[in-house]
Coordinates of C-alpha atoms and ligand atoms in Angstrom, one line a residue:
X1489 CA -32.5 28.3 40.3
X1490 CA -33.9 31.8 41.1
X1491 CA -35.2 33.8 38.2
X1492 CA -32.4 36.4 39.0
X1493 CA -29.8 33.8 38.4
X1494 CA -31.4 32.6 35.3
X1495 CA -31.1 36.0 33.7
X1496 CA -27.5 36.7 34.7
X1497 CA -24.6 35.3 32.8
X1498 CA -23.0 32.5 34.7
X1499 CA -19.7 34.1 34.0
X1500 CA -20.6 36.7 36.6
X1501 CA -20.7 34.1 39.3
X1502 CA -17.4 32.7 38.4
X1503 CA -15.6 33.8 41.6
X1504 CA -18.2 33.6 44.2
X1505 CA -17.8 31.6 47.3
X1506 CA -19.6 28.2 47.7
X1507 CA -22.9 28.0 49.3
X1508 CA -25.6 25.4 49.8
X1509 CA -23.2 22.8 51.1
X1510 CA -25.2 22.4 54.2
X1511 CA -28.4 21.9 52.1
X1512 CA -26.7 19.3 50.0
X1513 CA -25.4 17.4 53.1
X1514 CA -28.8 17.5 54.7
X1515 CA -30.5 16.3 51.6
X1516 CA -28.0 13.5 51.2
X1517 CA -28.3 12.3 54.8
X1518 CA -32.1 12.4 54.4
X1519 CA -31.7 10.3 51.3
X1520 CA -29.5 7.7 53.0
X1521 CA -32.5 6.8 55.1
X1522 CA -34.7 6.2 52.1
X1523 CA -32.3 4.4 49.7
X1524 CA -31.0 1.1 50.4
X1525 CA -27.1 0.7 50.8
X1526 CA -24.9 -0.4 47.9
X1527 CA -24.2 -3.7 49.6
X1528 CA -27.8 -4.9 49.3
X1529 CA -28.3 -3.2 46.0
X1530 CA -31.1 -5.0 44.0
X1531 CA -32.5 -3.6 41.0
X1532 CA -36.2 -4.3 41.3
X1533 CA -37.4 -6.6 38.5
X1534 CA -40.0 -5.3 36.2
X1535 CA -41.5 -7.1 33.3
X1536 CA -44.6 -5.3 32.1
X1537 CA -44.1 -1.5 32.5
X1538 CA -42.8 0.4 29.6
X1539 CA -41.5 3.9 30.1
X1540 CA -42.7 6.4 27.6
X1541 CA -42.6 9.6 29.7
X1542 CA -40.3 12.1 28.0
X1543 CA -39.8 14.9 30.5
X1544 CA -37.2 17.1 29.1
X1545 CA -36.3 18.8 32.5
X1546 CA -36.3 17.4 36.1
X1547 CA -35.0 19.1 39.2
X1548 CA -34.4 17.4 42.6
X1549 CA -32.1 15.5 44.8
X1550 CA -30.4 12.2 45.1
X1551 CA -29.0 11.8 41.6
X1552 CA -30.1 12.2 38.0
X1553 CA -30.0 10.8 34.5
X1554 CA -30.6 12.4 31.2
X1555 CA -30.6 10.5 27.9
X1556 CA -32.5 10.6 24.6
X1557 CA -34.7 7.7 25.7
X1558 CA -37.2 7.3 28.6
X1559 CA -36.5 3.5 29.0
X1560 CA -32.8 4.2 29.2
X1561 CA -33.2 7.1 31.7
X1562 CA -35.5 5.0 33.8
X1563 CA -32.8 2.1 33.7
X1564 CA -30.3 4.5 35.2
X1565 CA -32.6 5.9 37.8
X1566 CA -33.6 2.4 38.9
X1567 CA -29.9 1.6 39.6
X1568 CA -29.6 4.9 41.6
X1569 CA -32.6 4.2 43.6
X1570 CA -31.2 0.8 44.5
X1571 CA -28.2 2.5 45.8
X1572 CA -25.8 2.4 42.8
X1573 CA -23.6 5.2 42.0
X1574 CA -23.3 7.5 38.9
X1575 CA -21.0 5.0 37.2
X1576 CA -23.3 2.0 37.6
X1577 CA -26.2 4.2 36.4
X1578 CA -24.3 5.4 33.4
X1579 CA -23.5 1.8 32.4
X1580 CA -27.1 0.6 32.9
X1581 CA -28.4 3.5 30.8
X1582 CA -26.0 3.0 28.1
X1583 CA -26.7 -0.8 28.0
X1584 CA -30.5 0.1 27.7
X1585 CA -29.7 2.6 24.9
X1586 CA -28.0 -0.3 23.2
X1587 CA -31.4 -2.0 23.2
X1588 CA -33.7 1.1 22.5
X1589 CA -31.2 3.2 20.2
X1590 CA -29.6 0.3 18.4
X1591 CA -28.7 2.5 15.4
X1592 CA -26.8 5.0 17.5
X1593 CA -25.0 3.0 20.2
X1594 CA -24.3 -0.4 21.5
X1595 CA -21.7 -3.0 22.1
X1596 CA -20.7 -3.0 18.5
X1597 CA -19.2 0.5 18.9
X1598 CA -17.1 2.8 20.9
X1599 CA -17.2 6.0 22.9
X1600 CA -15.6 8.3 25.5
X1601 CA -16.4 8.2 29.3
X1602 CA -15.7 11.3 31.5
X1603 CA -15.9 10.8 35.3
X1604 CA -15.9 13.3 38.2
X1605 CA -15.0 11.5 41.4
X1606 CA -16.5 13.6 44.3
X1607 CA -14.3 12.1 47.0
X1608 CA -11.0 12.9 45.1
X1609 CA -12.5 16.0 43.3
X1610 CA -10.8 14.6 40.2
X1611 CA -11.9 14.1 36.6
X1612 CA -10.8 11.0 34.8
X1613 CA -11.6 9.8 31.3
X1614 CA -11.6 6.5 29.4
X1615 CA -10.9 6.4 25.7
X1616 CA -13.1 3.4 24.5
X1617 CA -12.7 4.3 20.8
X1618 CA -12.6 1.7 18.2
X1619 CA -9.3 0.7 16.7
X1620 CA -8.3 -0.1 13.1
X1621 CA -7.3 -3.7 12.2
X1622 CA -3.5 -4.0 12.1
X1623 CA -3.7 -4.9 8.5
X1624 CA -5.9 -2.2 7.3
X1625 CA -4.3 -0.8 4.1
X1626 CA -4.2 2.9 3.5
X1627 CA -6.3 2.6 0.4
X1628 CA -9.1 0.8 2.2
X1629 CA -11.6 3.2 1.1
X1630 CA -10.6 3.4 -2.5
X1631 CA -12.6 1.2 -5.0
X1632 CA -10.0 -0.8 -6.8
X1633 CA -12.4 -0.9 -10.0
X1634 CA -12.4 2.8 -10.4
X1635 CA -9.4 4.0 -8.4
X1636 CA -11.5 6.5 -6.7
X1637 CA -13.1 6.5 -3.1
X1638 CA -16.3 4.6 -2.7
X1639 CA -19.3 7.0 -2.6
X1640 CA -19.6 7.7 1.2
X1641 CA -23.3 6.7 1.7
X1642 CA -24.4 4.1 1.5
X1643 CA -21.4 2.3 -0.1
X1644 CA -18.5 3.3 2.1
X1645 CA -20.4 3.2 5.4
X1646 CA -22.1 -0.2 4.6
X1647 CA -19.0 -2.3 4.6
X1648 CA -16.8 -4.6 6.5
X1649 CA -14.1 -2.4 5.9
X1650 CA -15.5 0.3 8.0
X1651 CA -15.7 -1.9 11.1
X1652 CA -13.4 -1.2 13.9
X1653 CA -12.7 -3.2 17.0
X1654 CA -15.5 -2.3 19.4
X1655 CA -14.6 -0.4 22.5
X1656 CA -17.9 -0.1 24.4
X1657 CA -17.9 -3.5 26.2
X1658 CA -14.3 -2.9 27.5
X1659 CA -15.4 0.7 28.5
X1660 CA -18.3 -0.7 30.5
X1661 CA -16.1 -3.1 32.5
X1662 CA -13.3 -0.7 32.9
X1663 CA -15.5 1.9 34.3
X1664 CA -17.4 -0.5 36.7
X1665 CA -14.0 -2.1 37.8
X1666 CA -12.5 1.4 38.5
X1667 CA -15.4 3.4 39.9
X1668 CA -18.6 1.4 40.1
X1669 CA -20.2 -0.8 42.6
X1670 CA -22.1 -3.2 40.5
X1671 CA -20.9 -6.2 38.5
X1672 CA -21.5 -6.1 34.7
X1673 CA -24.2 -8.5 35.1
X1674 CA -26.1 -6.4 37.5
X1675 CA -25.7 -3.2 35.4
X1676 CA -27.0 -5.2 32.4
X1677 CA -30.0 -6.3 34.1
X1678 CA -32.5 -3.5 33.3
X1679 CA -31.4 -3.7 29.6
X1680 CA -31.8 -7.5 29.4
X1681 CA -35.4 -6.9 30.7
X1682 CA -36.1 -4.3 28.0
X1683 CA -34.6 -6.4 25.3
X1684 CA -36.6 -9.4 26.5
X1685 CA -40.1 -7.7 27.0
X1686 CA -39.8 -5.2 24.2
X1687 CA -40.2 -1.5 23.9
X1688 CA -42.6 0.7 22.2
X1689 CA -41.6 1.8 18.8
X1690 CA -41.8 5.6 18.4
X1691 CA -41.7 7.7 15.3
X1692 CA -37.9 8.4 15.6
X1693 CA -37.1 4.7 15.5
X1694 CA -39.3 4.1 12.6
X1695 CA -37.9 7.1 10.7
X1696 CA -34.4 6.0 11.4
X1697 CA -35.2 2.4 10.1
X1698 CA -36.8 3.8 7.0
X1699 CA -33.8 6.2 6.4
X1700 CA -31.6 2.9 6.5
X1701 CA -33.9 0.7 4.6
X1702 CA -31.9 0.1 1.4
X1703 CA -28.7 -0.9 3.2
X1704 CA -30.5 -2.8 6.1
X1705 CA -32.4 -4.9 3.3
X1706 CA -29.0 -5.7 1.8
X1707 CA -27.8 -7.6 4.9
X1708 CA -29.7 -10.8 5.8
X1709 CA -29.6 -10.7 9.7
X1710 CA -30.2 -6.9 9.7
X1711 CA -33.2 -7.2 7.5
X1712 CA -34.5 -10.0 9.7
X1713 CA -34.1 -8.0 12.9
X1714 CA -34.9 -4.5 11.8
X1715 CA -37.3 -5.1 8.7
X1716 CA -39.6 -7.8 9.9
X1717 CA -42.0 -8.6 6.9
X1718 CA -39.8 -6.2 4.7
X1719 CA -41.0 -3.0 6.6
X1720 CA -39.8 -0.7 9.4
X1721 CA -41.7 -1.7 12.6
X1722 CA -44.8 0.3 13.0
X1723 CA -45.1 3.2 15.6
X1724 CA -46.7 1.7 18.7
X1725 CA -45.7 -1.8 18.0
X1726 CA -43.5 -3.6 20.6
X1727 CA -40.0 -4.2 19.4
X1728 CA -38.2 -7.3 21.0
X1729 CA -34.5 -8.3 20.6
X1730 CA -34.2 -11.6 22.2
X1731 CA -30.7 -12.2 20.5
X1732 CA -29.3 -9.0 22.1
X1733 CA -30.8 -10.2 25.6
X1734 CA -29.0 -13.5 25.1
X1735 CA -25.7 -11.7 24.2
X1736 CA -26.1 -9.4 27.3
X1737 CA -26.6 -12.6 29.4
X1738 CA -23.6 -14.2 27.9
X1739 CA -21.5 -11.0 28.7
X1740 CA -23.0 -11.0 32.2
X1741 CA -22.1 -14.7 32.8
X1742 CA -18.8 -14.8 31.1
X1743 CA -17.5 -11.2 31.0
X1744 CA -16.4 -9.3 28.0
X1745 CA -13.6 -11.6 27.1
X1746 CA -16.3 -13.6 25.3
X1747 CA -16.5 -10.8 23.0
X1748 CA -12.9 -10.0 22.6
X1749 CA -11.5 -13.6 22.6
X1750 CA -14.3 -16.1 22.7
X1751 CA -17.4 -17.1 20.8
X1752 CA -18.7 -13.6 19.9
X1753 CA -15.3 -12.6 18.7
X1754 CA -15.4 -15.6 16.3
X1755 CA -18.8 -14.4 15.0
X1756 CA -17.7 -10.7 14.7
X1757 CA -14.6 -11.7 12.6
X1758 CA -16.6 -14.0 10.5
X1759 CA -19.2 -11.3 9.9
X1760 CA -16.6 -8.7 8.9
X1761 CA -14.6 -10.8 6.7
X1762 CA -17.7 -12.3 4.9
X1763 CA -20.6 -9.8 5.4
X1764 CA -23.9 -11.7 5.3
X1765 CA -25.3 -9.9 2.3
X1766 CA -28.4 -10.7 0.3
X1767 CA -27.2 -12.1 -3.0
X1768 CA -29.4 -9.7 -5.0
X1769 CA -28.2 -6.5 -3.5
X1770 CA -26.4 -3.8 -5.7
X1771 CA -24.4 -2.5 -2.8
X1772 CA -20.8 -3.6 -2.8
X1773 CA -20.5 -4.5 0.9
X1774 CA -16.8 -5.3 0.7
X1775 CA -15.1 -7.6 3.2
X1776 CA -13.2 -6.0 6.1
X1777 CA -9.7 -6.7 7.6
X1778 CA -10.6 -7.5 11.2
X1779 CA -8.8 -10.5 12.7
X1780 CA -9.2 -12.3 16.1
X1781 CA -5.9 -10.8 17.2
X1782 CA -7.2 -7.3 16.7
X1783 CA -10.0 -8.0 19.1
X1784 CA -7.8 -9.8 21.5
X1785 CA -5.4 -6.8 21.6
X1786 CA -7.9 -4.2 22.3
X1787 CA -7.6 -2.0 25.3
X1788 CA -9.4 0.9 26.7
X1789 CA -7.0 3.9 27.5
X1790 CA -7.2 6.0 30.7
X1791 CA -6.4 9.5 29.7
X1792 CA -5.8 12.8 31.4
X1793 CA -8.7 15.0 30.5
X1794 CA -8.2 18.2 28.6
X1795 CA -8.6 21.2 31.0
X1796 CA -9.0 24.8 30.4
X1797 CA -10.1 27.7 32.5
X1798 CA -13.0 29.7 31.2
X1799 CA -14.3 32.8 33.1
X1800 CA -13.4 31.4 36.5
X1801 CA -14.7 27.8 35.7
X1802 CA -12.8 24.7 34.7
X1803 CA -13.9 22.9 31.6
X1804 CA -12.8 19.2 31.3
X1805 CA -13.1 17.3 28.1
X1806 CA -11.9 14.2 26.1
X1807 CA -8.3 14.4 24.9
X1808 CA -7.2 12.9 21.6
X1809 CA -8.0 10.4 20.0
X1810 CA -11.1 12.6 20.2
X1811 CA -10.9 16.2 18.9
X1812 CA -13.6 17.2 21.3
X1813 CA -11.7 18.5 24.3
X1814 CA -9.0 20.3 22.2
X1815 CA -11.4 22.0 19.8
X1816 CA -14.2 23.1 22.3
X1817 CA -11.2 24.0 24.7
X1818 CA -9.4 26.1 22.0
X1819 CA -12.6 27.9 20.8
X1820 CA -13.6 28.7 24.5
X1821 CA -10.0 30.1 25.1
X1822 CA -10.5 32.3 22.0
X1823 CA -13.9 33.5 23.2
X1824 CA -12.6 34.3 26.7
X1825 CA -10.7 37.1 25.0
X1826 CA -14.0 38.7 24.2
X1827 CA -16.7 39.9 26.6
X1828 CA -19.6 38.1 25.1
X1829 CA -22.0 38.8 27.9
X1830 CA -21.9 42.5 27.2
X1831 CA -22.4 42.4 23.4
X1832 CA -25.5 42.5 21.3
X1833 CA -26.5 39.0 20.3
X1834 CA -25.5 39.0 16.7
X1835 CA -21.9 40.1 17.7
X1836 CA -21.7 37.4 20.3
X1837 CA -22.8 34.8 17.8
X1838 CA -20.4 36.2 15.2
X1839 CA -17.5 35.5 17.7
X1840 CA -18.9 32.1 18.6
X1841 CA -19.1 31.2 14.9
X1842 CA -15.5 32.4 14.0
X1843 CA -13.9 31.0 17.2
X1844 CA -15.3 27.6 16.1
X1845 CA -14.1 28.0 12.4
X1846 CA -10.6 28.7 13.7
X1847 CA -10.5 25.8 16.2
X1848 CA -11.7 23.5 13.4
X1849 CA -8.9 24.6 11.2
X1850 CA -6.4 23.5 13.8
X1851 CA -8.3 20.4 14.6
X1852 CA -8.0 19.4 10.9
X1853 CA -4.2 20.1 10.8
X1854 CA -3.0 18.9 14.2
X1855 CA -5.3 16.3 15.8
X1856 CA -5.2 12.6 15.5
X1857 CA -4.5 9.4 17.6
X1858 CA -1.6 10.4 19.9
X1859 CA -0.2 7.0 19.8
X1860 CA 0.5 7.5 16.0
X1861 CA 1.0 11.3 15.5
X1862 CA 2.3 14.1 17.6
X1863 CA -0.6 16.2 18.8
X1864 CA 0.6 19.6 20.1
X1865 CA -2.2 19.6 22.8
X1866 CA -0.6 21.8 25.2
X1867 CA -0.1 24.6 22.6
X1868 CA -3.5 24.2 21.2
X1869 CA -5.0 24.7 24.6
X1870 CA -2.8 27.5 25.6
X1871 CA -3.9 31.1 26.1
X1872 CA -1.0 32.3 24.0
X1873 CA -2.1 30.3 20.9
X1874 CA -5.8 31.5 21.6
X1875 CA -4.7 35.1 21.5
X1876 CA -2.8 34.5 18.3
X1877 CA -6.0 33.1 16.9
X1878 CA -8.5 35.5 18.4
X1879 CA -6.8 38.6 16.9
X1880 CA -7.8 37.2 13.4
X1881 CA -11.5 37.7 14.1
X1882 CA -12.7 41.1 13.0
X1883 CA -15.4 42.8 14.9
X1884 CA -17.8 43.3 12.1
X1885 CA -16.8 40.8 9.4
X1886 CA -16.9 37.0 9.2
X1887 CA -13.6 35.2 8.5
X1888 CA -13.1 34.0 4.9
X1889 CA -13.4 30.2 5.2
X1890 CA -12.0 27.8 5.0
X1891 CA -9.3 29.5 6.9
X1892 CA -5.7 28.3 7.5
X1893 CA -4.5 26.4 10.6
X1894 CA -2.6 28.4 13.1
X1895 CA 1.2 28.6 13.3
X1896 CA 1.9 26.9 16.7
X1897 CA 4.9 29.1 17.3
X1898 CA 3.2 32.4 16.6
X1899 CA 3.5 35.3 19.0
X1900 CA 1.3 37.8 17.0
X1901 CA -1.4 36.9 14.7
X1902 CA -0.9 33.4 13.5
X1903 CA -1.2 32.2 9.9
X1904 CA -0.3 28.8 8.4
X1905 CA -1.2 26.4 5.8
X1906 CA -4.8 25.1 6.3
X1907 CA -6.1 21.7 5.3
X1908 CA -9.7 21.1 4.6
X1909 CA -11.3 18.9 7.1
X1910 CA -13.6 15.8 6.3
X1911 CA -16.9 15.8 7.9
X1912 CA -18.4 12.8 9.4
X1913 CA -21.7 11.3 10.5
X1914 CA -24.7 12.5 12.6
X1915 CA -25.6 9.6 14.8
X1916 CA -24.3 8.6 18.3
X1917 CA -26.0 9.3 21.8
X1918 CA -25.0 11.1 24.8
X1919 CA -25.9 10.4 28.6
X1920 CA -25.1 12.2 31.8
X1921 CA -25.7 10.7 35.3
X1922 CA -25.0 11.9 38.8
X1923 CA -25.5 10.3 42.3
X1924 CA -26.3 11.4 45.8
X1925 CA -22.5 11.3 46.7
X1926 CA -21.8 13.9 44.1
X1927 CA -20.1 11.8 41.5
X1928 CA -20.9 12.6 37.8
X1929 CA -20.6 10.9 34.4
X1930 CA -20.6 12.4 31.0
X1931 CA -20.5 9.6 28.4
X1932 CA -20.8 9.7 24.5
X1933 CA -21.1 6.4 22.7
X1934 CA -21.6 5.7 19.1
X1935 CA -21.6 3.2 16.3
X1936 CA -20.8 6.2 13.9
X1937 CA -23.5 6.6 11.2
X1938 CA -27.1 6.1 12.2
X1939 CA -27.2 2.3 11.8
X1940 CA -23.4 1.9 11.9
X1941 CA -22.2 -0.4 9.1
X1942 CA -25.6 -1.7 8.7
X1943 CA -24.2 -5.1 9.6
X1944 CA -25.9 -7.1 12.4
X1945 CA -23.9 -9.9 13.7
X1946 CA -26.0 -13.0 13.0
X1947 CA -27.7 -14.4 16.1
X1948 CA -26.2 -11.7 18.4
X1949 CA -28.7 -8.8 18.0
X1950 CA -26.3 -5.9 17.7
X1951 CA -24.9 -3.7 14.8
X1952 CA -21.3 -3.3 14.1
X1953 CA -19.9 0.1 13.8
X1954 CA -18.5 2.0 10.8
X1955 CA -16.2 4.1 12.9
X1956 CA -13.2 3.7 10.5
X1957 CA -14.9 6.0 8.1
X1958 CA -14.0 8.8 10.6
X1959 CA -10.5 8.4 9.1
X1960 CA -9.6 10.5 6.2
X1961 CA -10.8 8.7 3.1
X1962 CA -7.8 9.6 1.0
X1963 CA -4.3 8.9 2.4
X1964 CA -2.0 12.0 2.8
X1965 CA 1.2 11.4 4.5
X1966 CA 0.9 14.6 6.6
X1967 CA -2.6 14.2 7.6
X1968 CA -2.8 13.4 11.4
X1969 CA -6.0 11.4 10.6
X1970 CA -4.6 9.2 7.8
X1971 CA -5.3 5.5 8.0
X1972 CA -2.9 3.4 9.9
X1973 CA -3.2 -0.2 11.3
X1974 CA -4.2 -0.3 14.9
X1975 CA -5.0 3.5 15.0
X1976 CA -8.1 5.1 16.6
X1977 CA -9.8 7.3 14.0
X1978 CA -10.2 11.0 15.1
X1979 CA -13.4 11.6 16.9
X1980 CA -15.5 14.8 17.6
X1981 CA -17.2 13.2 20.7
X1982 CA -17.1 15.9 23.3
X1983 CA -18.4 14.5 26.8
X1984 CA -17.7 17.5 29.1
X1985 CA -17.8 18.3 32.8
X1986 CA -17.5 21.8 34.1
X1987 CA -16.5 22.6 37.6
X1988 CA -16.6 25.7 39.8
X1989 CA -14.3 25.8 42.8
X1990 CA -13.6 22.1 42.3
X1991 CA -17.2 21.0 42.3
X1992 CA -19.3 20.0 39.3
X1993 CA -21.5 22.8 37.8
X1994 CA -22.4 21.3 34.4
X1995 CA -22.1 18.1 32.5
X1996 CA -23.1 17.8 28.9
X1997 CA -22.5 16.2 25.5
X1998 CA -24.3 15.5 22.3
X1999 CA -24.2 13.3 19.2
X2000 CA -23.9 14.8 15.7
X2001 CA -20.5 13.9 14.0
X2002 CA -18.4 17.1 13.8
X2003 CA -21.3 19.2 15.0
X2004 CA -21.0 17.7 18.4
X2005 CA -18.2 20.1 19.1
X2006 CA -20.3 23.1 18.1
X2007 CA -23.3 22.0 19.9
X2008 CA -21.3 21.5 23.1
X2009 CA -19.7 24.8 22.6
X2010 CA -22.7 26.8 21.8
X2011 CA -24.6 25.2 24.8
X2012 CA -21.8 26.4 27.0
X2013 CA -21.8 29.9 25.6
X2014 CA -25.6 30.1 25.9
X2015 CA -25.4 29.0 29.5
X2016 CA -22.3 30.7 30.7
X2017 CA -22.2 33.9 28.6
X2018 CA -25.6 34.6 27.2
X2019 CA -27.8 34.4 30.3
X2020 CA -29.8 31.4 29.4
X2021 CA -30.9 28.7 31.7
X2022 CA -29.6 25.3 30.9
X2023 CA -32.9 24.1 29.4
X2024 CA -32.9 27.2 27.3
X2025 CA -29.4 26.7 26.4
X2026 CA -30.2 23.3 25.2
X2027 CA -33.3 24.1 23.3
X2028 CA -31.9 27.2 21.6
X2029 CA -31.6 26.9 17.7
X2030 CA -28.1 26.0 16.7
X2031 CA -25.6 26.9 14.1
X2032 CA -22.4 25.1 13.3
X2033 CA -19.4 26.6 11.7
X2034 CA -16.7 23.9 10.9
X2035 CA -14.5 26.1 8.7
X2036 CA -16.4 25.3 5.5
X2037 CA -17.3 28.1 3.2
X2038 CA -20.9 28.2 4.4
X2039 CA -22.3 27.8 8.1
X2040 CA -24.9 25.1 8.5
X2041 CA -27.7 26.0 10.8
X2042 CA -31.1 24.9 11.8
X2043 CA -34.0 26.7 10.2
X2044 CA -35.0 28.4 13.4
X2045 CA -31.5 29.8 13.8
X2046 CA -31.6 31.2 10.3
X2047 CA -35.0 32.7 10.9
X2048 CA -33.9 34.3 14.1
X2049 CA -30.4 35.5 13.5
X2050 CA -29.9 35.3 9.7
X2051 CA -30.8 38.8 9.0
X2052 CA -28.6 40.3 11.7
X2053 CA -25.7 38.0 10.9
X2054 CA -25.9 38.7 7.1
X2055 CA -24.1 42.0 7.2
X2056 CA -21.0 40.1 8.6
X2057 CA -20.9 38.1 5.4
X2058 CA -22.0 34.7 6.6
X2059 CA -23.8 32.4 4.3
X2060 CA -26.1 29.9 6.0
X2061 CA -27.2 26.5 4.7
X2062 CA -30.0 24.6 6.2
X2063 CA -28.6 21.8 8.4
X2064 CA -29.5 18.3 7.6
X2065 CA -28.0 14.8 7.7
X2066 CA -27.1 13.5 4.3
X2067 CA -28.7 10.4 5.4
X2068 CA -32.1 11.6 6.8
X2069 CA -34.4 14.5 6.2
X2070 CA -34.1 15.9 9.7
X2071 CA -32.7 19.5 9.9
X2072 CA -31.7 19.2 13.5
X2073 CA -28.1 19.7 14.9
X2074 CA -27.4 17.3 17.8
X2075 CA -29.4 15.9 20.7
X2076 CA -27.9 17.1 23.8
X2077 CA -28.2 15.7 27.3
X2078 CA -27.0 17.7 30.3
X2079 CA -27.0 18.3 34.0
X2080 CA -26.6 21.4 36.2
X2081 CA -25.7 21.4 39.9
X2082 CA -27.4 24.2 41.7
X2083 CA -25.9 25.8 44.8
X2084 CA -28.8 24.7 47.1
X2085 CA -27.8 21.0 46.4
X2086 CA -30.4 20.3 43.8
X2087 CA -29.5 18.9 40.4
X2088 CA -31.3 19.8 37.1
X2089 CA -31.4 17.0 34.5
X2090 CA -32.0 18.4 31.0
X2091 CA -32.8 16.5 27.7
X2092 CA -33.9 17.9 24.3
X2093 CA -37.6 19.1 24.4
X2094 CA -38.0 18.4 20.5
X2095 CA -34.9 17.2 18.6
X2096 CA -34.8 13.4 17.9
X2097 CA -38.4 13.3 19.2
X2098 CA -37.3 14.7 22.6
X2099 CA -35.3 13.1 25.3
X2100 CA -35.9 12.0 28.9
X2101 CA -34.5 13.7 32.0
X2102 CA -35.1 12.3 35.5
X2103 CA -34.1 12.7 39.1
X2104 CA -34.2 10.3 42.1
X2105 CA -36.2 12.6 44.4
X2106 CA -38.0 15.4 42.5
X2107 CA -38.1 18.7 44.4
X2108 CA -41.3 19.7 42.8
X2109 CA -40.0 22.8 41.3
Ligands
LIG2380 N1 -18.2 9.0 14.7 C1 -18.4 10.3 15.1 C2 -17.2 10.8 16.0 O1 -16.7 10.0 16.6 C3 -19.7 10.4 15.8 C4 -20.7 10.0 15.0 C5 -21.9 10.9 15.0 O2 -22.2 11.5 16.0 O3 -22.7 10.7 14.2 O4 -17.0 11.9 16.0

């Protein structure tokens, strides 16, 4: 990108005509001479090399991958180099993350997959969210002894009750069947290698293990895998997971039906209904409700993406059961009524914060699994509704929060009864991938809490999710996110793809529970309105207003903007997971497609120990 472009807000480029098509075509055809065809795709075997290069930004041609982990990014790049497409690369990267980031993602969890098809110029999405067991009672999170909810951490999360039917394995096969070129077995190959030969433990992995030590120690197979000798693996040691390698091989050989109907299904049900806890533990670890019929009945749902126009661009996101697309979309629609690029920074940030608070109020009141509750999605994403919300933001004063949800029928300024949202965990992982044909994937996957339910399926090498804690803990009949058997709990995951004139411009997403929404929103505002390059937009300090009384923000944000935002009336609290000491918000991964045909892959330079971005053919700039 030229330095001039970097300084100008992207919004000013909204209506320009396309250029660089010729350069892209030339680069693609040059590459087709270098890269073997899909038919003879062979992912080169490697046994010894361990990838530890954490480059946060890479620019070039031929496809790109960005994730939090160098091994996982390299797994995706190897698939691309061998002629695979973006979907193949995304699944290979995700499977590798299941090995190297086992506390954030894996086959015991779920996620949302957003795909741009270059040939059709069309965005499609897959909802691979976990589902509740049919027999899950509405008071599942209430301790029968006290009549009150279990304390959230570690009691409620470390529980068979919190385990939903995993959607990730079915997402992988669905995506590969629909849009990929590899078999599941081929896509799992790099991950099997990493699980067998091991990866190098870094500080983040050790810290995450230590953060979970009490509950991991409470579950026999979890302690055996992640606390060998009673301690978290040392930084620099090699961590192997032969059980997971064998599980992946089983999936490769028999397909995912072995996990939904076969032997692994038996093991999952047994584990959830009788958690293998250590007799001496004080944690309750209650048994869950999952049955084999719940697993056998699972299906991934192909959904229409959410779509909004923002300053000449189209922003595609994930529709409910995630609240990501609707909340990011509504906030952007509100912000589109303000000329952020012409404002002083403090004023632009004030609008960003309050637009987010308003959208969160509506998320809490109106968004849940559309198979169970009516979600007024069209209204939530309409410009009329956005205007009725935008007019509530005063130019010089922060909204009093929590603020009420909007009146869906409002013509003027909307007011209605607000409900307080429940916040959720801070784990998860996001990856992006593109290929030389112009296809793009933006994929967020999770097992919910860092460490999920804390329960490893004995002999299988993976953790089960605690996604059902994303339901509201206390049952209220009007709450769209109340517990219901078979339902998908409301998510905040926001895998996003932005197009300009029908072609990809940006792809991004992040982990971070409900802060995912604000991280994606803030990164988009930074890039599109505030004149930052994508690496700057990702690295910039974050603040997250989720319609609570105070705004949580990274210390660097408070240092930089606290004084200028104080006169508006904001109160900032230092962000931080209830579960760990890290004061970071999110861990984004993103792509930008330049007009000259190059792609820029971007990962975090610092958060979560830094991520890894890579391209197939670096352009050297
Ligand atoms: N379970 C959360 C959600 O779906 C994500 C968890 C996290 O990022 O920590 O919104």
